[in-house]
Amino acid sequence: MSKYKLFLLRHGEGAWNKENRFCSWVDQKLSENGVVEAQECGRLLKEQGYQFDRVFTSILSRSIQTAWLVLEAMGQEWVPVTKSWRINERHYGALISLNRAEMALNHGEEQVKLWRRSYDITPPPITESHPYYAEIYNDRRYSTCDVPKEELPKAESLKEVLDRLLPYWNDVIVPVIKSGQTVLISAHGNSCRALLKHLEGISETDIVNVTLPTGVPVLLELDEDLRPVKPRQLLGDQAKIEAAIKKVEDQGKTFGVMSRAGPPSFVPISLR
Ligand SMILES: O=C(OP(=O)(O)O)[C@H](O)COP(=O)(O)O
Protein backbone atom coordinates (compact mmCIF):
# COMPACT_ATOMS: atom_id res chain seq x y z
CA MET A 1 0.00 0.00 0.00
CA SER A 2 1.21 3.53 -0.80
CA LYS A 3 2.35 5.30 2.34
CA TYR A 4 4.49 8.15 1.02
CA LYS A 5 4.53 10.32 -2.09
CA LEU A 6 7.89 11.58 -3.34
CA PHE A 7 8.34 13.98 -6.26
CA LEU A 8 11.51 14.14 -8.35
CA LEU A 9 11.94 16.95 -10.83
CA ARG A 10 14.59 17.66 -13.44
CA HIS A 11 14.81 21.47 -13.54
CA GLY A 12 13.31 23.45 -16.43
CA GLU A 13 15.37 23.88 -19.59
CA GLY A 14 18.70 25.60 -18.94
CA ALA A 15 20.58 27.81 -21.37
CA TRP A 16 22.95 24.97 -22.27
CA ASN A 17 20.21 22.35 -22.59
CA LYS A 18 19.02 24.56 -25.44
CA GLU A 19 22.52 24.81 -26.97
CA ASN A 20 22.99 21.04 -26.56
CA ARG A 21 26.13 21.41 -24.42
CA PHE A 22 27.08 19.30 -21.41
CA CYS A 23 26.30 21.73 -18.58
CA SER A 24 26.86 19.68 -15.47
CA TRP A 25 28.61 21.78 -12.75
CA VAL A 26 28.63 25.01 -14.81
CA ASP A 27 26.05 27.26 -13.18
CA GLN A 28 23.79 28.17 -16.08
CA LYS A 29 20.42 29.78 -15.39
CA LEU A 30 17.09 28.65 -16.85
CA SER A 31 16.28 29.67 -20.42
CA GLU A 32 13.04 31.62 -21.06
CA ASN A 33 11.46 28.33 -22.01
CA GLY A 34 12.83 26.74 -18.82
CA VAL A 35 11.13 29.42 -16.71
CA VAL A 36 7.82 28.65 -18.44
CA GLU A 37 8.34 24.90 -17.96
CA ALA A 38 8.91 25.36 -14.22
CA GLN A 39 5.86 27.63 -13.88
CA GLU A 40 3.69 25.16 -15.81
CA CYS A 41 4.97 22.34 -13.63
CA GLY A 42 3.90 24.31 -10.51
CA ARG A 43 0.48 25.03 -12.01
CA LEU A 44 -0.04 21.36 -12.85
CA LEU A 45 0.93 20.24 -9.34
CA LYS A 46 -1.42 22.84 -7.85
CA GLU A 47 -4.30 21.77 -10.13
CA GLN A 48 -3.77 18.17 -9.05
CA GLY A 49 -3.97 19.25 -5.41
CA TYR A 50 -0.45 18.39 -4.27
CA GLN A 51 1.19 20.14 -1.32
CA PHE A 52 4.84 20.05 -0.31
CA ASP A 53 6.26 20.17 3.21
CA ARG A 54 9.93 20.28 2.27
CA VAL A 55 11.99 20.88 -0.87
CA PHE A 56 15.56 19.77 -1.57
CA THR A 57 17.69 21.22 -4.35
CA SER A 58 21.28 21.03 -5.56
CA ILE A 59 23.53 24.08 -5.20
CA LEU A 60 23.21 24.83 -8.93
CA SER A 61 21.02 27.83 -9.76
CA ARG A 62 18.85 26.04 -12.31
CA SER A 63 17.51 23.57 -9.74
CA ILE A 64 17.03 26.31 -7.11
CA GLN A 65 15.32 28.66 -9.59
CA THR A 66 13.03 25.81 -10.66
CA ALA A 67 12.06 25.07 -7.05
CA TRP A 68 11.22 28.75 -6.46
CA LEU A 69 9.10 28.98 -9.61
CA VAL A 70 7.24 25.77 -8.81
CA LEU A 71 6.52 26.89 -5.23
CA GLU A 72 5.47 30.35 -6.44
CA ALA A 73 3.03 28.89 -8.97
CA MET A 74 1.62 26.66 -6.21
CA GLY A 75 1.35 29.54 -3.70
CA GLN A 76 3.67 27.61 -1.37
CA GLU A 77 6.71 29.91 -1.32
CA TRP A 78 7.01 29.49 2.47
CA VAL A 79 7.93 25.80 2.25
CA PRO A 80 11.51 25.23 3.55
CA VAL A 81 14.13 24.61 0.87
CA THR A 82 17.41 22.83 1.70
CA LYS A 83 20.37 22.74 -0.70
CA SER A 84 23.24 20.30 -1.04
CA TRP A 85 26.02 19.68 -3.55
CA ARG A 86 25.19 15.99 -3.15
CA ILE A 87 22.11 16.53 -5.35
CA ASN A 88 24.16 18.33 -8.02
CA GLU A 89 24.14 17.12 -11.59
CA ARG A 90 26.65 14.43 -12.48
CA HIS A 91 30.13 15.91 -12.95
CA TYR A 92 30.81 15.40 -16.65
CA GLY A 93 34.57 16.03 -16.30
CA ALA A 94 36.36 17.07 -19.49
CA LEU A 95 33.08 16.83 -21.45
CA ILE A 96 31.68 19.91 -19.69
CA SER A 97 30.69 22.65 -22.17
CA LEU A 98 31.11 20.43 -25.25
CA ASN A 99 28.30 20.07 -27.78
CA ARG A 100 26.81 16.55 -27.77
CA ALA A 101 26.07 16.41 -31.50
CA GLU A 102 29.61 17.51 -32.33
CA MET A 103 30.92 14.86 -29.93
CA ALA A 104 28.79 12.26 -31.71
CA LEU A 105 30.29 13.28 -35.04
CA ASN A 106 33.80 13.17 -33.59
CA HIS A 107 33.60 10.05 -31.41
CA GLY A 108 30.48 8.23 -32.66
CA GLU A 109 26.93 8.15 -31.32
CA GLU A 110 27.57 4.91 -29.40
CA GLN A 111 30.47 6.42 -27.46
CA VAL A 112 28.41 9.51 -26.60
CA LYS A 113 25.53 7.26 -25.46
CA LEU A 114 27.98 5.35 -23.23
CA TRP A 115 29.29 8.58 -21.73
CA ARG A 116 25.76 9.88 -21.17
CA ARG A 117 23.79 6.87 -20.05
CA SER A 118 26.03 3.98 -18.92
CA TYR A 119 26.18 3.17 -15.21
CA ASP A 120 29.86 2.85 -14.45
CA ILE A 121 31.79 4.63 -17.19
CA THR A 122 33.49 7.79 -15.90
CA PRO A 123 34.30 10.44 -18.53
CA PRO A 124 37.85 11.87 -18.66
CA PRO A 125 38.42 14.16 -15.63
CA ILE A 126 38.37 17.93 -15.82
CA THR A 127 41.87 19.43 -15.53
CA GLU A 128 43.10 22.92 -14.66
CA SER A 129 43.50 23.77 -18.34
CA HIS A 130 39.77 23.25 -18.98
CA PRO A 131 38.03 26.59 -19.77
CA TYR A 132 35.49 26.09 -16.96
CA TYR A 133 37.79 24.60 -14.27
CA ALA A 134 38.48 27.89 -12.47
CA GLU A 135 34.87 29.07 -12.70
CA ILE A 136 33.69 25.87 -10.99
CA TYR A 137 36.34 25.31 -8.33
CA ASN A 138 36.87 28.99 -7.39
CA ASP A 139 33.18 29.40 -6.75
CA ARG A 140 32.54 30.07 -3.05
CA ARG A 141 29.67 27.57 -2.94
CA TYR A 142 32.17 24.72 -3.20
CA SER A 143 33.92 25.90 -0.03
CA THR A 144 30.71 25.25 1.89
CA CYS A 145 30.39 21.53 1.15
CA ASP A 146 30.68 18.72 3.69
CA VAL A 147 33.92 17.56 2.04
CA PRO A 148 37.10 19.60 1.41
CA LYS A 149 37.18 21.25 -2.00
CA GLU A 150 40.13 19.06 -3.06
CA GLU A 151 37.99 15.95 -2.53
CA LEU A 152 35.11 17.11 -4.73
CA PRO A 153 34.78 15.08 -7.93
CA LYS A 154 36.62 15.90 -11.17
CA ALA A 155 34.38 13.55 -13.19
CA GLU A 156 31.68 11.04 -12.28
CA SER A 157 29.95 7.96 -13.62
CA LEU A 158 26.30 7.52 -12.66
CA LYS A 159 27.51 5.03 -10.03
CA GLU A 160 29.75 7.70 -8.51
CA VAL A 161 26.80 10.12 -8.44
CA LEU A 162 24.83 7.53 -6.48
CA ASP A 163 27.78 6.97 -4.12
CA ARG A 164 27.88 10.67 -3.13
CA LEU A 165 24.10 11.10 -3.15
CA LEU A 166 23.14 8.07 -1.05
CA PRO A 167 24.56 9.27 2.30
CA TYR A 168 22.53 12.48 1.95
CA TRP A 169 19.44 10.56 0.88
CA ASN A 170 19.72 8.12 3.80
CA ASP A 171 20.78 10.57 6.53
CA VAL A 172 18.82 13.69 5.61
CA ILE A 173 15.97 13.06 3.15
CA VAL A 174 14.72 9.63 4.29
CA PRO A 175 14.01 10.76 7.89
CA VAL A 176 12.01 13.72 6.54
CA ILE A 177 9.91 11.45 4.30
CA LYS A 178 9.42 8.93 7.10
CA SER A 179 8.22 11.70 9.40
CA GLY A 180 5.27 11.99 7.00
CA GLN A 181 6.37 15.07 5.04
CA THR A 182 5.78 15.29 1.30
CA VAL A 183 9.11 16.02 -0.37
CA LEU A 184 10.01 17.57 -3.72
CA ILE A 185 13.57 17.02 -4.95
CA SER A 186 14.30 19.65 -7.59
CA ALA A 187 17.42 18.28 -9.22
CA HIS A 188 18.99 17.21 -12.49
CA GLY A 189 18.69 14.58 -15.21
CA ASN A 190 21.37 12.33 -13.82
CA SER A 191 21.01 12.93 -10.08
CA CYS A 192 17.32 11.96 -10.54
CA ARG A 193 18.32 8.90 -12.63
CA ALA A 194 20.72 7.79 -9.90
CA LEU A 195 18.02 8.06 -7.26
CA LEU A 196 15.49 6.27 -9.48
CA LYS A 197 17.99 3.43 -10.00
CA HIS A 198 18.34 3.07 -6.26
CA LEU A 199 14.64 3.33 -5.38
CA GLU A 200 13.29 1.21 -8.21
CA GLY A 201 16.14 -1.32 -8.19
CA ILE A 202 16.81 -0.69 -11.89
CA SER A 203 19.61 -2.88 -13.27
CA GLU A 204 22.89 -1.44 -14.60
CA THR A 205 21.75 -2.48 -18.09
CA ASP A 206 18.26 -1.04 -17.91
CA ILE A 207 19.28 2.34 -16.47
CA VAL A 208 20.77 3.11 -19.90
CA ASN A 209 17.21 3.42 -21.20
CA VAL A 210 15.96 5.85 -18.56
CA THR A 211 15.91 9.48 -19.74
CA LEU A 212 14.12 12.35 -18.04
CA PRO A 213 12.81 15.47 -19.78
CA THR A 214 13.11 18.93 -18.22
CA GLY A 215 10.29 20.39 -16.12
CA VAL A 216 8.24 17.18 -15.79
CA PRO A 217 7.45 16.05 -12.24
CA VAL A 218 7.98 12.36 -11.50
CA LEU A 219 5.68 10.97 -8.81
CA LEU A 220 6.84 7.95 -6.83
CA GLU A 221 4.44 6.22 -4.49
CA LEU A 222 6.39 4.37 -1.82
CA ASP A 223 5.61 1.86 0.93
CA GLU A 224 6.79 2.17 4.53
CA ASP A 225 10.27 0.92 3.55
CA LEU A 226 10.40 3.44 0.67
CA ARG A 227 9.93 0.76 -1.98
CA PRO A 228 7.80 1.81 -4.96
CA VAL A 229 4.31 0.29 -4.92
CA LYS A 230 3.56 1.19 -8.53
CA PRO A 231 5.45 2.40 -11.63
CA ARG A 232 6.74 5.96 -11.55
CA GLN A 233 4.29 8.49 -13.03
CA LEU A 234 5.52 11.35 -15.20
CA LEU A 235 2.78 13.93 -14.70
CA GLY A 236 1.37 15.90 -17.64
CA ASP A 237 0.44 15.35 -21.27
CA GLN A 238 1.87 11.93 -22.08
CA ALA A 239 2.36 12.60 -25.83
CA LYS A 240 4.30 15.79 -25.04
CA ILE A 241 6.38 13.94 -22.42
CA GLU A 242 7.25 11.15 -24.91
CA ALA A 243 8.31 13.79 -27.46
CA ALA A 244 10.42 15.59 -24.84
CA ILE A 245 12.18 12.34 -23.85
CA LYS A 246 12.97 11.62 -27.52
CA LYS A 247 14.35 15.14 -27.90
CA VAL A 248 16.77 14.57 -24.99
CA GLU A 249 17.83 11.19 -26.42
CA ASP A 250 18.38 12.74 -29.86
CA GLN A 251 20.78 15.33 -28.39
CA GLY A 252 23.52 12.71 -28.71
CA LYS A 253 22.93 12.14 -32.45
CA THR A 254 24.85 13.71 -35.28
CA PHE A 255 21.99 15.28 -37.23
CA GLY A 256 21.91 18.33 -34.95
CA VAL A 257 25.36 19.37 -36.07
CA MET A 258 24.89 18.42 -39.74
CA SER A 259 22.17 21.04 -40.10
CA ARG A 260 24.29 23.87 -38.72
CA ALA A 261 26.04 26.36 -40.93
CA GLY A 262 29.84 26.04 -40.93
CA PRO A 263 32.17 23.30 -39.68
CA PRO A 264 31.73 21.94 -36.15
CA SER A 265 34.17 23.22 -33.55
CA PHE A 266 35.78 19.99 -32.36
CA VAL A 267 37.60 19.86 -29.08
CA PRO A 268 39.85 16.80 -28.89
CA ILE A 269 39.11 14.56 -25.92
CA SER A 270 41.41 11.81 -24.79
CA LEU A 271 39.45 8.60 -24.28
CA ARG A 272 41.99 7.21 -21.82
O1 LIG B 1 23.66 19.40 -17.05
C1 LIG B 1 23.12 18.37 -17.39
O2 LIG B 1 21.93 17.93 -16.92
P1 LIG B 1 20.77 18.88 -16.34
O3 LIG B 1 20.31 19.71 -17.50
O4 LIG B 1 19.67 17.95 -15.87
O5 LIG B 1 21.35 19.70 -15.20
C2 LIG B 1 23.79 17.44 -18.29
O6 LIG B 1 24.53 18.17 -19.24
C3 LIG B 1 22.78 16.49 -18.87
O7 LIG B 1 23.35 15.86 -19.93
P2 LIG B 1 22.88 14.44 -20.46
O8 LIG B 1 21.40 14.50 -20.80
O9 LIG B 1 23.73 14.27 -21.69
O10 LIG B 1 23.18 13.44 -19.39
PDB file of C-alpha atoms in Angstrom, residues 33-219:
ATOM      1  CA  ASN A  33      11.461  28.332 -22.011  1.00  0.00           C
ATOM      2  CA  GLY A  34      12.829  26.743 -18.815  1.00  0.00           C
ATOM      3  CA  VAL A  35      11.133  29.424 -16.706  1.00  0.00           C
ATOM      4  CA  VAL A  36       7.820  28.653 -18.438  1.00  0.00           C
ATOM      5  CA  GLU A  37       8.335  24.895 -17.955  1.00  0.00           C
ATOM      6  CA  ALA A  38       8.912  25.363 -14.221  1.00  0.00           C
ATOM      7  CA  GLN A  39       5.861  27.628 -13.876  1.00  0.00           C
ATOM      8  CA  GLU A  40       3.689  25.161 -15.813  1.00  0.00           C
ATOM      9  CA  CYS A  41       4.971  22.345 -13.626  1.00  0.00           C
ATOM     10  CA  GLY A  42       3.902  24.308 -10.515  1.00  0.00           C
ATOM     11  CA  ARG A  43       0.479  25.034 -12.008  1.00  0.00           C
ATOM     12  CA  LEU A  44      -0.038  21.360 -12.846  1.00  0.00           C
ATOM     13  CA  LEU A  45       0.930  20.245  -9.336  1.00  0.00           C
ATOM     14  CA  LYS A  46      -1.417  22.838  -7.846  1.00  0.00           C
ATOM     15  CA  GLU A  47      -4.297  21.767 -10.135  1.00  0.00           C
ATOM     16  CA  GLN A  48      -3.769  18.173  -9.052  1.00  0.00           C
ATOM     17  CA  GLY A  49      -3.972  19.248  -5.410  1.00  0.00           C
ATOM     18  CA  TYR A  50      -0.447  18.389  -4.265  1.00  0.00           C
ATOM     19  CA  GLN A  51       1.188  20.139  -1.323  1.00  0.00           C
ATOM     20  CA  PHE A  52       4.839  20.046  -0.311  1.00  0.00           C
ATOM     21  CA  ASP A  53       6.260  20.168   3.205  1.00  0.00           C
ATOM     22  CA  ARG A  54       9.934  20.276   2.266  1.00  0.00           C
ATOM     23  CA  VAL A  55      11.991  20.876  -0.866  1.00  0.00           C
ATOM     24  CA  PHE A  56      15.563  19.766  -1.574  1.00  0.00           C
ATOM     25  CA  THR A  57      17.687  21.223  -4.354  1.00  0.00           C
ATOM     26  CA  SER A  58      21.276  21.033  -5.557  1.00  0.00           C
ATOM     27  CA  ILE A  59      23.533  24.079  -5.197  1.00  0.00           C
ATOM     28  CA  LEU A  60      23.212  24.831  -8.927  1.00  0.00           C
ATOM     29  CA  SER A  61      21.022  27.827  -9.764  1.00  0.00           C
ATOM     30  CA  ARG A  62      18.846  26.039 -12.313  1.00  0.00           C
ATOM     31  CA  SER A  63      17.511  23.573  -9.743  1.00  0.00           C
ATOM     32  CA  ILE A  64      17.031  26.306  -7.111  1.00  0.00           C
ATOM     33  CA  GLN A  65      15.316  28.655  -9.592  1.00  0.00           C
ATOM     34  CA  THR A  66      13.026  25.805 -10.655  1.00  0.00           C
ATOM     35  CA  ALA A  67      12.056  25.069  -7.053  1.00  0.00           C
ATOM     36  CA  TRP A  68      11.224  28.748  -6.462  1.00  0.00           C
ATOM     37  CA  LEU A  69       9.104  28.979  -9.610  1.00  0.00           C
ATOM     38  CA  VAL A  70       7.238  25.767  -8.809  1.00  0.00           C
ATOM     39  CA  LEU A  71       6.518  26.885  -5.234  1.00  0.00           C
ATOM     40  CA  GLU A  72       5.466  30.350  -6.437  1.00  0.00           C
ATOM     41  CA  ALA A  73       3.031  28.887  -8.972  1.00  0.00           C
ATOM     42  CA  MET A  74       1.625  26.658  -6.213  1.00  0.00           C
ATOM     43  CA  GLY A  75       1.346  29.542  -3.705  1.00  0.00           C
ATOM     44  CA  GLN A  76       3.671  27.609  -1.369  1.00  0.00           C
ATOM     45  CA  GLU A  77       6.711  29.911  -1.315  1.00  0.00           C
ATOM     46  CA  TRP A  78       7.009  29.485   2.467  1.00  0.00           C
ATOM     47  CA  VAL A  79       7.931  25.801   2.246  1.00  0.00           C
ATOM     48  CA  PRO A  80      11.506  25.231   3.546  1.00  0.00           C
ATOM     49  CA  VAL A  81      14.130  24.607   0.874  1.00  0.00           C
ATOM     50  CA  THR A  82      17.407  22.831   1.701  1.00  0.00           C
ATOM     51  CA  LYS A  83      20.373  22.743  -0.695  1.00  0.00           C
ATOM     52  CA  SER A  84      23.239  20.298  -1.036  1.00  0.00           C
ATOM     53  CA  TRP A  85      26.021  19.681  -3.550  1.00  0.00           C
ATOM     54  CA  ARG A  86      25.190  15.993  -3.152  1.00  0.00           C
ATOM     55  CA  ILE A  87      22.109  16.528  -5.346  1.00  0.00           C
ATOM     56  CA  ASN A  88      24.161  18.335  -8.016  1.00  0.00           C
ATOM     57  CA  GLU A  89      24.144  17.119 -11.589  1.00  0.00           C
ATOM     58  CA  ARG A  90      26.653  14.430 -12.482  1.00  0.00           C
ATOM     59  CA  HIS A  91      30.130  15.905 -12.945  1.00  0.00           C
ATOM     60  CA  TYR A  92      30.807  15.397 -16.649  1.00  0.00           C
ATOM     61  CA  GLY A  93      34.567  16.033 -16.302  1.00  0.00           C
ATOM     62  CA  ALA A  94      36.355  17.072 -19.489  1.00  0.00           C
ATOM     63  CA  LEU A  95      33.075  16.830 -21.450  1.00  0.00           C
ATOM     64  CA  ILE A  96      31.679  19.913 -19.693  1.00  0.00           C
ATOM     65  CA  SER A  97      30.685  22.650 -22.170  1.00  0.00           C
ATOM     66  CA  LEU A  98      31.109  20.432 -25.245  1.00  0.00           C
ATOM     67  CA  ASN A  99      28.303  20.067 -27.782  1.00  0.00           C
ATOM     68  CA  ARG A 100      26.811  16.549 -27.768  1.00  0.00           C
ATOM     69  CA  ALA A 101      26.067  16.405 -31.501  1.00  0.00           C
ATOM     70  CA  GLU A 102      29.614  17.507 -32.331  1.00  0.00           C
ATOM     71  CA  MET A 103      30.920  14.863 -29.932  1.00  0.00           C
ATOM     72  CA  ALA A 104      28.788  12.259 -31.713  1.00  0.00           C
ATOM     73  CA  LEU A 105      30.294  13.281 -35.041  1.00  0.00           C
ATOM     74  CA  ASN A 106      33.797  13.170 -33.590  1.00  0.00           C
ATOM     75  CA  HIS A 107      33.599  10.048 -31.410  1.00  0.00           C
ATOM     76  CA  GLY A 108      30.480   8.228 -32.658  1.00  0.00           C
ATOM     77  CA  GLU A 109      26.928   8.145 -31.324  1.00  0.00           C
ATOM     78  CA  GLU A 110      27.567   4.911 -29.401  1.00  0.00           C
ATOM     79  CA  GLN A 111      30.472   6.424 -27.459  1.00  0.00           C
ATOM     80  CA  VAL A 112      28.406   9.506 -26.604  1.00  0.00           C
ATOM     81  CA  LYS A 113      25.534   7.263 -25.461  1.00  0.00           C
ATOM     82  CA  LEU A 114      27.980   5.345 -23.225  1.00  0.00           C
ATOM     83  CA  TRP A 115      29.288   8.578 -21.728  1.00  0.00           C
ATOM     84  CA  ARG A 116      25.760   9.876 -21.175  1.00  0.00           C
ATOM     85  CA  ARG A 117      23.785   6.869 -20.049  1.00  0.00           C
ATOM     86  CA  SER A 118      26.028   3.984 -18.916  1.00  0.00           C
ATOM     87  CA  TYR A 119      26.178   3.173 -15.210  1.00  0.00           C
ATOM     88  CA  ASP A 120      29.857   2.852 -14.450  1.00  0.00           C
ATOM     89  CA  ILE A 121      31.795   4.631 -17.193  1.00  0.00           C
ATOM     90  CA  THR A 122      33.489   7.787 -15.902  1.00  0.00           C
ATOM     91  CA  PRO A 123      34.299  10.438 -18.526  1.00  0.00           C
ATOM     92  CA  PRO A 124      37.849  11.868 -18.664  1.00  0.00           C
ATOM     93  CA  PRO A 125      38.422  14.159 -15.629  1.00  0.00           C
ATOM     94  CA  ILE A 126      38.369  17.933 -15.822  1.00  0.00           C
ATOM     95  CA  THR A 127      41.870  19.431 -15.528  1.00  0.00           C
ATOM     96  CA  GLU A 128      43.097  22.915 -14.659  1.00  0.00           C
ATOM     97  CA  SER A 129      43.502  23.772 -18.343  1.00  0.00           C
ATOM     98  CA  HIS A 130      39.767  23.253 -18.981  1.00  0.00           C
ATOM     99  CA  PRO A 131      38.026  26.586 -19.775  1.00  0.00           C
ATOM    100  CA  TYR A 132      35.490  26.095 -16.956  1.00  0.00           C
ATOM    101  CA  TYR A 133      37.791  24.604 -14.268  1.00  0.00           C
ATOM    102  CA  ALA A 134      38.481  27.893 -12.472  1.00  0.00           C
ATOM    103  CA  GLU A 135      34.871  29.066 -12.703  1.00  0.00           C
ATOM    104  CA  ILE A 136      33.693  25.874 -10.995  1.00  0.00           C
ATOM    105  CA  TYR A 137      36.336  25.307  -8.332  1.00  0.00           C
ATOM    106  CA  ASN A 138      36.871  28.986  -7.387  1.00  0.00           C
ATOM    107  CA  ASP A 139      33.176  29.405  -6.751  1.00  0.00           C
ATOM    108  CA  ARG A 140      32.537  30.072  -3.047  1.00  0.00           C
ATOM    109  CA  ARG A 141      29.671  27.571  -2.941  1.00  0.00           C
ATOM    110  CA  TYR A 142      32.171  24.715  -3.203  1.00  0.00           C
ATOM    111  CA  SER A 143      33.923  25.898  -0.034  1.00  0.00           C
ATOM    112  CA  THR A 144      30.708  25.254   1.893  1.00  0.00           C
ATOM    113  CA  CYS A 145      30.392  21.532   1.151  1.00  0.00           C
ATOM    114  CA  ASP A 146      30.675  18.721   3.687  1.00  0.00           C
ATOM    115  CA  VAL A 147      33.925  17.556   2.041  1.00  0.00           C
ATOM    116  CA  PRO A 148      37.102  19.602   1.414  1.00  0.00           C
ATOM    117  CA  LYS A 149      37.178  21.251  -2.003  1.00  0.00           C
ATOM    118  CA  GLU A 150      40.132  19.056  -3.065  1.00  0.00           C
ATOM    119  CA  GLU A 151      37.988  15.955  -2.533  1.00  0.00           C
ATOM    120  CA  LEU A 152      35.113  17.110  -4.729  1.00  0.00           C
ATOM    121  CA  PRO A 153      34.782  15.080  -7.931  1.00  0.00           C
ATOM    122  CA  LYS A 154      36.624  15.904 -11.166  1.00  0.00           C
ATOM    123  CA  ALA A 155      34.378  13.550 -13.193  1.00  0.00           C
ATOM    124  CA  GLU A 156      31.683  11.041 -12.276  1.00  0.00           C
ATOM    125  CA  SER A 157      29.953   7.958 -13.617  1.00  0.00           C
ATOM    126  CA  LEU A 158      26.300   7.522 -12.657  1.00  0.00           C
ATOM    127  CA  LYS A 159      27.511   5.033 -10.034  1.00  0.00           C
ATOM    128  CA  GLU A 160      29.746   7.702  -8.505  1.00  0.00           C
ATOM    129  CA  VAL A 161      26.797  10.120  -8.439  1.00  0.00           C
ATOM    130  CA  LEU A 162      24.833   7.534  -6.482  1.00  0.00           C
ATOM    131  CA  ASP A 163      27.780   6.974  -4.121  1.00  0.00           C
ATOM    132  CA  ARG A 164      27.882  10.674  -3.125  1.00  0.00           C
ATOM    133  CA  LEU A 165      24.100  11.104  -3.155  1.00  0.00           C
ATOM    134  CA  LEU A 166      23.136   8.069  -1.047  1.00  0.00           C
ATOM    135  CA  PRO A 167      24.564   9.269   2.300  1.00  0.00           C
ATOM    136  CA  TYR A 168      22.525  12.480   1.953  1.00  0.00           C
ATOM    137  CA  TRP A 169      19.444  10.557   0.882  1.00  0.00           C
ATOM    138  CA  ASN A 170      19.716   8.121   3.798  1.00  0.00           C
ATOM    139  CA  ASP A 171      20.776  10.566   6.526  1.00  0.00           C
ATOM    140  CA  VAL A 172      18.818  13.686   5.608  1.00  0.00           C
ATOM    141  CA  ILE A 173      15.971  13.062   3.155  1.00  0.00           C
ATOM    142  CA  VAL A 174      14.723   9.634   4.294  1.00  0.00           C
ATOM    143  CA  PRO A 175      14.007  10.763   7.893  1.00  0.00           C
ATOM    144  CA  VAL A 176      12.009  13.719   6.537  1.00  0.00           C
ATOM    145  CA  ILE A 177       9.912  11.449   4.303  1.00  0.00           C
ATOM    146  CA  LYS A 178       9.422   8.926   7.101  1.00  0.00           C
ATOM    147  CA  SER A 179       8.220  11.701   9.399  1.00  0.00           C
ATOM    148  CA  GLY A 180       5.273  11.989   6.998  1.00  0.00           C
ATOM    149  CA  GLN A 181       6.367  15.067   5.043  1.00  0.00           C
ATOM    150  CA  THR A 182       5.781  15.291   1.302  1.00  0.00           C
ATOM    151  CA  VAL A 183       9.106  16.021  -0.370  1.00  0.00           C
ATOM    152  CA  LEU A 184      10.010  17.565  -3.721  1.00  0.00           C
ATOM    153  CA  ILE A 185      13.571  17.018  -4.946  1.00  0.00           C
ATOM    154  CA  SER A 186      14.305  19.652  -7.586  1.00  0.00           C
ATOM    155  CA  ALA A 187      17.416  18.279  -9.215  1.00  0.00           C
ATOM    156  CA  HIS A 188      18.995  17.210 -12.493  1.00  0.00           C
ATOM    157  CA  GLY A 189      18.686  14.585 -15.207  1.00  0.00           C
ATOM    158  CA  ASN A 190      21.375  12.327 -13.816  1.00  0.00           C
ATOM    159  CA  SER A 191      21.009  12.931 -10.084  1.00  0.00           C
ATOM    160  CA  CYS A 192      17.323  11.960 -10.541  1.00  0.00           C
ATOM    161  CA  ARG A 193      18.319   8.905 -12.629  1.00  0.00           C
ATOM    162  CA  ALA A 194      20.724   7.789  -9.903  1.00  0.00           C
ATOM    163  CA  LEU A 195      18.021   8.057  -7.260  1.00  0.00           C
ATOM    164  CA  LEU A 196      15.491   6.267  -9.483  1.00  0.00           C
ATOM    165  CA  LYS A 197      17.993   3.429 -10.002  1.00  0.00           C
ATOM    166  CA  HIS A 198      18.343   3.069  -6.262  1.00  0.00           C
ATOM    167  CA  LEU A 199      14.642   3.331  -5.376  1.00  0.00           C
ATOM    168  CA  GLU A 200      13.286   1.209  -8.215  1.00  0.00           C
ATOM    169  CA  GLY A 201      16.136  -1.325  -8.187  1.00  0.00           C
ATOM    170  CA  ILE A 202      16.806  -0.694 -11.892  1.00  0.00           C
ATOM    171  CA  SER A 203      19.615  -2.881 -13.270  1.00  0.00           C
ATOM    172  CA  GLU A 204      22.886  -1.441 -14.596  1.00  0.00           C
ATOM    173  CA  THR A 205      21.752  -2.482 -18.092  1.00  0.00           C
ATOM    174  CA  ASP A 206      18.264  -1.036 -17.906  1.00  0.00           C
ATOM    175  CA  ILE A 207      19.277   2.342 -16.468  1.00  0.00           C
ATOM    176  CA  VAL A 208      20.773   3.114 -19.899  1.00  0.00           C
ATOM    177  CA  ASN A 209      17.205   3.422 -21.201  1.00  0.00           C
ATOM    178  CA  VAL A 210      15.965   5.855 -18.560  1.00  0.00           C
ATOM    179  CA  THR A 211      15.906   9.476 -19.743  1.00  0.00           C
ATOM    180  CA  LEU A 212      14.122  12.354 -18.039  1.00  0.00           C
ATOM    181  CA  PRO A 213      12.807  15.469 -19.783  1.00  0.00           C
ATOM    182  CA  THR A 214      13.109  18.931 -18.217  1.00  0.00           C
ATOM    183  CA  GLY A 215      10.294  20.386 -16.117  1.00  0.00           C
ATOM    184  CA  VAL A 216       8.244  17.177 -15.794  1.00  0.00           C
ATOM    185  CA  PRO A 217       7.446  16.048 -12.239  1.00  0.00           C
ATOM    186  CA  VAL A 218       7.978  12.356 -11.500  1.00  0.00           C
ATOM    187  CA  LEU A 219       5.681  10.972  -8.814  1.00  0.00           C
TER     188      LEU A 219
END
